[in-house]
CSV table of C-alpha atoms in Angstrom, one decimal:
chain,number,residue,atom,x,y,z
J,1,UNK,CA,0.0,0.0,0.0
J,2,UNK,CA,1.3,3.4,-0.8
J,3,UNK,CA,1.2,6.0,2.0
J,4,UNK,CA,-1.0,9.1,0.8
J,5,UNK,CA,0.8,12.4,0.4
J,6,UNK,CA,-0.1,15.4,1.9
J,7,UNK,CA,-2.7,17.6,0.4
J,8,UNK,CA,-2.0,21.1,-1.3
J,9,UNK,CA,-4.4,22.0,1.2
J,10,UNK,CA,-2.5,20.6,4.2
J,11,UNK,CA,0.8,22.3,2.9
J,12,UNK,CA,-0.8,26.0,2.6
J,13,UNK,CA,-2.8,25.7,5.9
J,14,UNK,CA,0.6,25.0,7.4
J,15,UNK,CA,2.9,27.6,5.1
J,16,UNK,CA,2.6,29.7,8.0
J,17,UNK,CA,4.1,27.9,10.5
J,18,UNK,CA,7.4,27.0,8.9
J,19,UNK,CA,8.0,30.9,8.2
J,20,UNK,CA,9.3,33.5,10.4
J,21,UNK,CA,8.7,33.8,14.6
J,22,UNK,CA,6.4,37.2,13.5
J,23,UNK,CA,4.6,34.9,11.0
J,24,UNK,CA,3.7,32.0,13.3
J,25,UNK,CA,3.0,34.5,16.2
J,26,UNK,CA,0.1,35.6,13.6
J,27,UNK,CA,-1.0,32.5,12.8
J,28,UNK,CA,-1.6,31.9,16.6
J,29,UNK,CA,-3.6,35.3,17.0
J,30,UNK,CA,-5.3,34.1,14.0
J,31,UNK,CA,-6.4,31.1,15.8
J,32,UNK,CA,-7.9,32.8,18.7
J,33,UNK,CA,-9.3,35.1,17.1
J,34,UNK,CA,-11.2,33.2,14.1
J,35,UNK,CA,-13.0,31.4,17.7
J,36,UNK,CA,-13.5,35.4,19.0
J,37,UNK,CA,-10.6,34.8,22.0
J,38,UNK,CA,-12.9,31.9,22.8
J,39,UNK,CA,-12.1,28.4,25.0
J,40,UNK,CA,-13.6,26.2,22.7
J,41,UNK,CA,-14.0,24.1,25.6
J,42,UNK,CA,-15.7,25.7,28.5
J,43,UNK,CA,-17.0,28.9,26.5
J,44,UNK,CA,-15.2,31.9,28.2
J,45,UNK,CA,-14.0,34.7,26.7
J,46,UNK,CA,-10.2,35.8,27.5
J,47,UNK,CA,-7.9,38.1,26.4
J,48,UNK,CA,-5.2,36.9,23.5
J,49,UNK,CA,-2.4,36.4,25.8
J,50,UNK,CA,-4.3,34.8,28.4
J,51,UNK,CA,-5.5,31.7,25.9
J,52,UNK,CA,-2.7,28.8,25.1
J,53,UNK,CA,-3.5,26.5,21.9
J,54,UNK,CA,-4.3,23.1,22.0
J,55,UNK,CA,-4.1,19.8,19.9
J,56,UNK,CA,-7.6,18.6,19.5
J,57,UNK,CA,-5.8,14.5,18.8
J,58,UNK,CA,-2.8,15.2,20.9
J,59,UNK,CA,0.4,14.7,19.0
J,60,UNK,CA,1.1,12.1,22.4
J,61,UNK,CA,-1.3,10.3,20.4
J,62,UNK,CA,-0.4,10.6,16.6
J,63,UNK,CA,-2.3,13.9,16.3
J,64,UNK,CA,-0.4,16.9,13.9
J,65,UNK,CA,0.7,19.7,14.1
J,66,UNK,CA,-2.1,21.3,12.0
J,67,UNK,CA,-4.5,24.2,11.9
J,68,UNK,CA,-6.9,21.9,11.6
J,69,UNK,CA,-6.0,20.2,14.7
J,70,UNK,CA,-5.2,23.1,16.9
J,71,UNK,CA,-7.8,25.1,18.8
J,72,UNK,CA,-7.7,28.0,21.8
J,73,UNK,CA,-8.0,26.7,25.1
J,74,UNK,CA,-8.1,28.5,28.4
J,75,UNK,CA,-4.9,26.9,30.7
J,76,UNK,CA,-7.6,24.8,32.8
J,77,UNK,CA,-9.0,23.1,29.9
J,78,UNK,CA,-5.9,22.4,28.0
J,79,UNK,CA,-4.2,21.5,31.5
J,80,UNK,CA,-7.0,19.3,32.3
J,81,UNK,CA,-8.0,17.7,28.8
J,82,UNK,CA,-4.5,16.2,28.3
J,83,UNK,CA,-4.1,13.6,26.6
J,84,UNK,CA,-7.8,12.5,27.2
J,85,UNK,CA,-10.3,12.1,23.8
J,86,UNK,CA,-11.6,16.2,23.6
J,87,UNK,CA,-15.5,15.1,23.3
J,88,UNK,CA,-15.0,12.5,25.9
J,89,UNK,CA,-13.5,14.8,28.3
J,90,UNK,CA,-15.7,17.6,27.8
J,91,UNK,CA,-18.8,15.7,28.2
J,92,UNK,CA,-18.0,14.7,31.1
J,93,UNK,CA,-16.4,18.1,32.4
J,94,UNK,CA,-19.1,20.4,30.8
J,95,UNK,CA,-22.1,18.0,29.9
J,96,UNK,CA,-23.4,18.1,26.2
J,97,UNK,CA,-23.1,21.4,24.4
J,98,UNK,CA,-23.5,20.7,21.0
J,99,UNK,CA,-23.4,24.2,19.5
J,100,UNK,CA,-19.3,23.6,20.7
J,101,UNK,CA,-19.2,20.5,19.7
J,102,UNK,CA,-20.0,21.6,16.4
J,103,UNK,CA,-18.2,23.9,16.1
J,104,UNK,CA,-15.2,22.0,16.8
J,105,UNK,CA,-16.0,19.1,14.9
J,106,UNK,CA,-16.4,21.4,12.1
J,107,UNK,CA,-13.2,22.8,12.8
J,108,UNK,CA,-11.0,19.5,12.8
J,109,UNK,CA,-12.4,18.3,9.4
């Protein structure tokens, strides 16, 4: 079997990150921002600097290091999510929301 090849997609989502440290500092703003400086977790609003990103599929567990992957979290939520499955974990943390689930499942594909 021969191993698929990256997409065109996949390499221009990801151009950004393999330029300068002002480039990737703007993809992350861009991030946060595109989710209005939102955890996509709990739902609270922060300020830029006070949100970290987070893998959606850990990179612990095979997950990359794509846009597509990557999602603002408030430092509880990525602290406590780990390496745990995101809908899993915030089921149980937060109870069904599915308006974030959505939009994090829309997000990731």
């Amino acid at each position: 079997m021969t191993p698929l090849l990256p997409s065109p997609d996949h390499y221009l989502y990801n151009l950004i990150t393999m330029t300068s440290p002002e480039a990737k500092r703007l993809w992350r703003r861009a991030i946060k921002e595109h989710f209005n400086c939102q955890c996509v977790y709990c739902g609270e609003t922060y300020e830029l600097h006070e949100l970290t990103l987070d893998h959606v599929h850990p990179r612990s567990l095979g997950g990359e290091d794509l846009t597509s992957n990557i999602v603002p979290a408030c430092s509880r939520c990525n602290q406590d999510k780990g390496s745990n499955n995101w809908l899993t974990w915030m089921r149980q943390t937060f109870g069904l929301h599915p308006q974030r689930e959505q939009l994090i499942l829309s997000h990731i594909k």
